[in-house]
Coordinates of N, CA and C in Angstrom, one line a residue:
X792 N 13.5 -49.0 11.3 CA 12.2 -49.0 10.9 C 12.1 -48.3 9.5
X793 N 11.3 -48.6 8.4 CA 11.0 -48.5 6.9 C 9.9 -47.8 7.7
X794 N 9.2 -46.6 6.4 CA 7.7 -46.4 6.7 C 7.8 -46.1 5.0
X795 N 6.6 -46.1 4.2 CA 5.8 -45.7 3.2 C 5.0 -44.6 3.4
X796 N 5.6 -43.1 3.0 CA 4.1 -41.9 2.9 C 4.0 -41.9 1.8
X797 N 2.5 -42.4 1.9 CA 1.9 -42.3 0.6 C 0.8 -40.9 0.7
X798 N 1.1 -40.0 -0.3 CA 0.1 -39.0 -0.6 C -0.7 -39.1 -1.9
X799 N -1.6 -38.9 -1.7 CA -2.8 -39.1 -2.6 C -3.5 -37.8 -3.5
X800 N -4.4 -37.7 -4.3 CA -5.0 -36.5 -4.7 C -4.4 -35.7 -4.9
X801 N -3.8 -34.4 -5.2 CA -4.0 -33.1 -5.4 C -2.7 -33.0 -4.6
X802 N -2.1 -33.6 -3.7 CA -1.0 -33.3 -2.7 C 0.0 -33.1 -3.6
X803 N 0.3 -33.5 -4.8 CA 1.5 -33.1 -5.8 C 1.3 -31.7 -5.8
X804 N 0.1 -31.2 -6.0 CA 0.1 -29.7 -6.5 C 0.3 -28.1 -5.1
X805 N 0.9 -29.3 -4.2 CA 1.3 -28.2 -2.9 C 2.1 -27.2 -3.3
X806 N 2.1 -26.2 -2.8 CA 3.0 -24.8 -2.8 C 2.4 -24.1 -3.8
X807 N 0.9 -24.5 -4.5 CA 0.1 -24.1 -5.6 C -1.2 -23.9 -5.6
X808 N -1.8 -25.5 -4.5 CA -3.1 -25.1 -4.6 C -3.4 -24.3 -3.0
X809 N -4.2 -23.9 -3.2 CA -5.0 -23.3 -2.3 C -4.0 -22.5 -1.0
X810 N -2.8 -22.0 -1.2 CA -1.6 -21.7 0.1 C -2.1 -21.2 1.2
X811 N -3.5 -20.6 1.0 CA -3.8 -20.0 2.4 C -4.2 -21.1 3.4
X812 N -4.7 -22.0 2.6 CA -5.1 -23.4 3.6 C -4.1 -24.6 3.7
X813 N -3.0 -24.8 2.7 CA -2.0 -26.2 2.8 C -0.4 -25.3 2.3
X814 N -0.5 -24.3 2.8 CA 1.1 -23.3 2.6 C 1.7 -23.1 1.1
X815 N 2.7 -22.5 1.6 CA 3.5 -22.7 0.0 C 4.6 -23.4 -0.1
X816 N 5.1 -24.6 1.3 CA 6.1 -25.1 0.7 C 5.1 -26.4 -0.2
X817 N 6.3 -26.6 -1.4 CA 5.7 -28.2 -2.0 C 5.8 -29.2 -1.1
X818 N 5.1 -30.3 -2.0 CA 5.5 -31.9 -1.5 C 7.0 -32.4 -1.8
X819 N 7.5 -31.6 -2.8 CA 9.2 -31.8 -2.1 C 9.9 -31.6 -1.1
X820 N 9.6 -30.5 -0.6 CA 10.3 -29.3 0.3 C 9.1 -30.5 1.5
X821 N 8.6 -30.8 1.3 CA 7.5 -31.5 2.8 C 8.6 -33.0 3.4
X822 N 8.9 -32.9 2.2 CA 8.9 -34.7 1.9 C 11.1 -34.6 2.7
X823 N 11.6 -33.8 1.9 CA 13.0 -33.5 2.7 C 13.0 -33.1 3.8
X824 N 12.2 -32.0 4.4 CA 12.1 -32.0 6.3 C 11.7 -33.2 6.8
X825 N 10.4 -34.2 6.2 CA 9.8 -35.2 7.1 C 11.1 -36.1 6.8
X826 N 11.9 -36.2 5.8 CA 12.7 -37.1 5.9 C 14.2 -36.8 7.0
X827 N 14.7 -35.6 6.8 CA 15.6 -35.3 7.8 C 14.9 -36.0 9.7
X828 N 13.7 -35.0 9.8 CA 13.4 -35.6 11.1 C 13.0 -36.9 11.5
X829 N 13.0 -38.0 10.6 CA 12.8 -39.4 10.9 C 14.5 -39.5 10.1
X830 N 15.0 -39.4 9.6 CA 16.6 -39.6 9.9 C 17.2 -39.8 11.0
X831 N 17.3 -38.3 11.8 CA 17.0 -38.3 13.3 C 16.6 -39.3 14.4
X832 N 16.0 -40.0 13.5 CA 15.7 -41.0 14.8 C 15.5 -42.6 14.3
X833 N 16.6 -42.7 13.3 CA 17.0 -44.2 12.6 C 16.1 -44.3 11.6
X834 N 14.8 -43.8 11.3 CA 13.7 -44.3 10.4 C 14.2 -44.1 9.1
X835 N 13.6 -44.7 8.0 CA 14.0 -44.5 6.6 C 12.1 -44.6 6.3
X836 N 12.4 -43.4 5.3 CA 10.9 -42.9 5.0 C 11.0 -43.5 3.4
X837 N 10.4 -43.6 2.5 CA 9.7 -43.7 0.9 C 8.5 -43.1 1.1
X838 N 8.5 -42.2 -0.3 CA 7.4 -41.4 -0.4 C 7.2 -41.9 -2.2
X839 N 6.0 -42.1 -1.5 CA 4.9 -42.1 -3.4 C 3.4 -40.8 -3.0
X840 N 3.1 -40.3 -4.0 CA 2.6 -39.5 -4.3 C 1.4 -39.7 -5.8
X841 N 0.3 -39.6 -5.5 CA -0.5 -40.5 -6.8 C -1.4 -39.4 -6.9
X842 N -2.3 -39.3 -8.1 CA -3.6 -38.9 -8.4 C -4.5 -39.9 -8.7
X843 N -4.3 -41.0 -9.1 CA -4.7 -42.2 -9.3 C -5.2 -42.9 -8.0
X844 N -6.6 -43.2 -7.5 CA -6.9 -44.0 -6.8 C -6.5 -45.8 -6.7
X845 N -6.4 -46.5 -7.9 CA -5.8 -47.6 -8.1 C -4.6 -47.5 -8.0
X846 N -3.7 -46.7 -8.2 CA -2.2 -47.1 -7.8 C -1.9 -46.5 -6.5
X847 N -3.1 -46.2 -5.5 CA -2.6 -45.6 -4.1 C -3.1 -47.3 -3.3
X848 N -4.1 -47.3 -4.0 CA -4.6 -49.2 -3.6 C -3.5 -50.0 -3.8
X849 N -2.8 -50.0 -5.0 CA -2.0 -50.7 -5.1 C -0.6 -51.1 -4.3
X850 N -0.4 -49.7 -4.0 CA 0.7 -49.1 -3.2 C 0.5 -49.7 -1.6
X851 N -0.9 -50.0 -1.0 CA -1.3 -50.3 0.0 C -1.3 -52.2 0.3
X852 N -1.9 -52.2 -1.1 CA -2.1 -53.7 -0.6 C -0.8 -54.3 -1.1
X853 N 0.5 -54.2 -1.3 CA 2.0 -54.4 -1.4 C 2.8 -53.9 -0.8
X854 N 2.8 -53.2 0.5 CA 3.4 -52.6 1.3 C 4.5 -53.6 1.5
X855 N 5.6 -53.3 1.6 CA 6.8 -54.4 2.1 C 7.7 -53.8 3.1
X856 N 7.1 -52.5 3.2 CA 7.8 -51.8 4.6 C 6.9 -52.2 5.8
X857 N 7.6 -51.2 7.3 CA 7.1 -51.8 8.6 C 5.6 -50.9 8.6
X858 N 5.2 -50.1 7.9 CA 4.3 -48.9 8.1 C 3.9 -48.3 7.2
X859 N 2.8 -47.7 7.3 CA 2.4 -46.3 6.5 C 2.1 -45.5 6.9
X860 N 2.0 -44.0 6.6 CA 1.9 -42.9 6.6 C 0.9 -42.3 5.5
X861 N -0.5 -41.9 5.3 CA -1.0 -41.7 4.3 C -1.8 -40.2 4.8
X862 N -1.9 -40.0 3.9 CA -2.4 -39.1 3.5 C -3.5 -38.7 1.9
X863 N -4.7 -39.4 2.3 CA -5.1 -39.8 0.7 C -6.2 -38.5 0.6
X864 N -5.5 -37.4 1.2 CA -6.5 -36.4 0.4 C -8.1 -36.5 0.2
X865 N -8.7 -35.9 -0.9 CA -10.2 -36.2 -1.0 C -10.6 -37.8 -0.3
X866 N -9.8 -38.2 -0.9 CA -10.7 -40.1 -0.4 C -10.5 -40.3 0.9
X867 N -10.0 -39.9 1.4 CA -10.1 -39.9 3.0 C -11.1 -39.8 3.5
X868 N -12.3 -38.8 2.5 CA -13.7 -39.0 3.0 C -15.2 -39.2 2.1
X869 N -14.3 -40.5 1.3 CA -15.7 -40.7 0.6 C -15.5 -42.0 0.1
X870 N -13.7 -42.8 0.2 CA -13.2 -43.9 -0.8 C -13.6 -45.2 0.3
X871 N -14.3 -45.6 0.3 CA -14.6 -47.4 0.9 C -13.6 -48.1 0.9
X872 N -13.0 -47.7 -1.1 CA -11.7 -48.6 -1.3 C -10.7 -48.7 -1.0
X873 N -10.5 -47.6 -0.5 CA -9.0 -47.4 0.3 C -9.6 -47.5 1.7
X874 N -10.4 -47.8 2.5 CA -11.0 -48.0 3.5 C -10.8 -49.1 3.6
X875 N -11.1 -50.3 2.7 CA -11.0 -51.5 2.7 C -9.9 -52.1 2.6
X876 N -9.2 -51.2 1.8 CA -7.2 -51.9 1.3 C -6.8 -51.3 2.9
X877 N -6.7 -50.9 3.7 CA -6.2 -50.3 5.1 C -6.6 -50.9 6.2
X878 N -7.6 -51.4 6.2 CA -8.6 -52.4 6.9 C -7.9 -53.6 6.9
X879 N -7.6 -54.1 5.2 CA -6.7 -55.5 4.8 C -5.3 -55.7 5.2
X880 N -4.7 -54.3 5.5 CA -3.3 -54.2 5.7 C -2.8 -54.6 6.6
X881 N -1.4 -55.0 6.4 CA -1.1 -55.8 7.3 C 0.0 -55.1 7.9
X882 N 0.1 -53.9 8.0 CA 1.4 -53.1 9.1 C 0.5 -51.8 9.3
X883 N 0.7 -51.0 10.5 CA 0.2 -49.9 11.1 C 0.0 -49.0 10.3
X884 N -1.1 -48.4 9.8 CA -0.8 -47.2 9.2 C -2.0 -46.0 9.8
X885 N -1.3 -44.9 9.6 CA -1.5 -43.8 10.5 C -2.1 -42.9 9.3
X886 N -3.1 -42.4 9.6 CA -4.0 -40.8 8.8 C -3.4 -40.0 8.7
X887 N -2.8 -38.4 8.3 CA -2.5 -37.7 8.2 C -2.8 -36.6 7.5
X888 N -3.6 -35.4 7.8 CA -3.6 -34.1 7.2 C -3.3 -33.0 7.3
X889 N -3.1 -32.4 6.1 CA -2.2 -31.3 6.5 C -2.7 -30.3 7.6
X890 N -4.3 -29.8 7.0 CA -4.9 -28.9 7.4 C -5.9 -29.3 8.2
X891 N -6.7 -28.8 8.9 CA -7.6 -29.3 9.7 C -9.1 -29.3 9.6
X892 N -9.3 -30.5 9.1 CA -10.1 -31.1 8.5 C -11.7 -31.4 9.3
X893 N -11.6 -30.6 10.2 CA -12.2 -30.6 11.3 C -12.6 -29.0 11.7
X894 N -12.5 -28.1 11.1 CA -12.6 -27.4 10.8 C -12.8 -26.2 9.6
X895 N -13.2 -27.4 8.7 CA -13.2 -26.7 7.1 C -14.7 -27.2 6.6
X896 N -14.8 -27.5 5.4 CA -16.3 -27.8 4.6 C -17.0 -29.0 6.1
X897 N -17.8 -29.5 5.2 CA -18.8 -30.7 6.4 C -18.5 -31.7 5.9
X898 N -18.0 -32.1 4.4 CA -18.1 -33.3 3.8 C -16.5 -33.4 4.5
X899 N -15.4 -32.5 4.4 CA -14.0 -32.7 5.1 C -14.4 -33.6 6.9
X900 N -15.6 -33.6 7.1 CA -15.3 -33.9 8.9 C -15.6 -35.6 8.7
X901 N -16.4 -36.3 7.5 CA -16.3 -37.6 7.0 C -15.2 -38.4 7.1
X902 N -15.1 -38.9 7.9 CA -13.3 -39.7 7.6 C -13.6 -40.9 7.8
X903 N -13.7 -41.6 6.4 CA -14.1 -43.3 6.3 C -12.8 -44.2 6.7
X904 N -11.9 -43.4 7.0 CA -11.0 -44.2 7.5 C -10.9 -44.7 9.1
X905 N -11.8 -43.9 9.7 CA -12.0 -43.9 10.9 C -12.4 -45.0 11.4
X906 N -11.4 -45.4 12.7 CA -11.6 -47.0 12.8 C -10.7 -48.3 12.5
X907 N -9.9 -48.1 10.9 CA -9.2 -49.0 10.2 C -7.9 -48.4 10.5
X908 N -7.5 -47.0 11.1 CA -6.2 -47.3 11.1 C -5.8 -46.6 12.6
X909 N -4.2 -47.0 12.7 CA -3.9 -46.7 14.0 C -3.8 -45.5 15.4
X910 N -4.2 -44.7 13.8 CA -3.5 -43.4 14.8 C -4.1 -42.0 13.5
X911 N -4.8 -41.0 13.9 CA -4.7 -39.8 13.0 C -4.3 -38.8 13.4
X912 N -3.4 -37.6 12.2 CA -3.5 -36.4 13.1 C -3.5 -35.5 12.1
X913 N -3.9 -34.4 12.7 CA -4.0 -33.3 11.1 C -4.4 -31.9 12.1
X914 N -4.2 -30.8 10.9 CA -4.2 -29.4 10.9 C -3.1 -28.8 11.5
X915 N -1.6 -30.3 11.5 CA -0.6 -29.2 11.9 C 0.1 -28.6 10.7
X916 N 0.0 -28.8 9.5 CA 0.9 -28.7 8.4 C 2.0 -29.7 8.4
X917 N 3.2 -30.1 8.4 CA 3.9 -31.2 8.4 C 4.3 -31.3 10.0
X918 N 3.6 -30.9 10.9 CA 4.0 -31.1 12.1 C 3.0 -32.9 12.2
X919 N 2.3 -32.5 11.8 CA 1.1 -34.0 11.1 C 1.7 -35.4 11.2
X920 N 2.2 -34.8 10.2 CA 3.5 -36.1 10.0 C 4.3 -36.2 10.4
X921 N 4.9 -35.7 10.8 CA 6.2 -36.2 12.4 C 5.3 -36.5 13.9
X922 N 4.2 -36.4 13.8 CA 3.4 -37.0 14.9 C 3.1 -38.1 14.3
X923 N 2.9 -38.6 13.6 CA 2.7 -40.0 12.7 C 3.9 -41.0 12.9
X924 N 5.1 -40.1 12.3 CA 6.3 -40.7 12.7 C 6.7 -41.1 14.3
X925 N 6.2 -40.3 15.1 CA 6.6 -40.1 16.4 C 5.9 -41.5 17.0
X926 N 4.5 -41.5 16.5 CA 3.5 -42.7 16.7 C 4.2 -44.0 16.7
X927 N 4.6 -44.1 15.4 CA 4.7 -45.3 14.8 C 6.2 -46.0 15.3
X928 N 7.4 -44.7 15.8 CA 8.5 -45.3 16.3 C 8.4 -45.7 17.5
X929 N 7.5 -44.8 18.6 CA 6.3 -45.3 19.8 C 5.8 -46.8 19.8
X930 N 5.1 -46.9 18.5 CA 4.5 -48.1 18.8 C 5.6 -49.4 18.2
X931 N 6.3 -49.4 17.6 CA 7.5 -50.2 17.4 C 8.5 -50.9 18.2
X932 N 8.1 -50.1 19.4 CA 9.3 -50.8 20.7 C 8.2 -51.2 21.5
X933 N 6.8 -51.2 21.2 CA 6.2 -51.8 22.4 C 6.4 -53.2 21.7

């Protein structure tokens, strides 16, 4: 199994912004544990990382792997358009936040994605994403 984590927004600037809420490792240091622990279990991960709304679209509606993994930061609760490219897609892709989003501002409890994809999980820190992973190698043998 291939998956695509796509991170969105501000996720480049991990181990920088805000550490009391999304830690101090970076999105490298995220991206080498999530990749060891789906090693572990046959998966091959690709990670893209954008600030750019149009190239996280783009990234979505050209998927050529089995999955996604996203994490699109702010637009997670306000973007239609990535609502609608996830909606269009045509392999499972699963929500993912770091922090718990359900728990923080009121505009964070908005999740337009809600609905369009298969699976969400958030407020573990990268535990998030290996529940994503765990999901998606789950739903692959059904």
């Amino acid at each position: 199994m291939k998956i695509l984590v796509l991170n969105g927004v501000n996720l480049g600037r991990l181990g920088k912004r805000q550490p009391e809420i999304y830690g101090f490792d970076t999105l490298r240091a995220l991206n080498k544990r999530l990749k060891r622990y789906a090693s572990a279990k046959n998966i091959t991960l690709k990670f893209f990382q954008t600030d750019s709304e149009p190239a996280l679209l783009k990234k979505i509606n050209r998927v050529s792997l089995d999955a996604i993994i996203l994490n699109a930061g702010a637009w997670s609760h306000y973007s239609y358009a990535v609502r609608d490219a996830v909606a269009a897609c045509c392999v499972p892709v699963v929500e993912v936040h770091l922090s718990d989003i359900t728990a923080r501002e009121s505009f964070r409890k908005i999740r337009v994605l809600e609905g369009v994809v298969a699976a969400a999980f958030w407020g573990e820190g990268l535990g998030s994403y290996e529940k994503a992973v765990d999901f998606l190698a789950a739903e692959a043998v059904r």
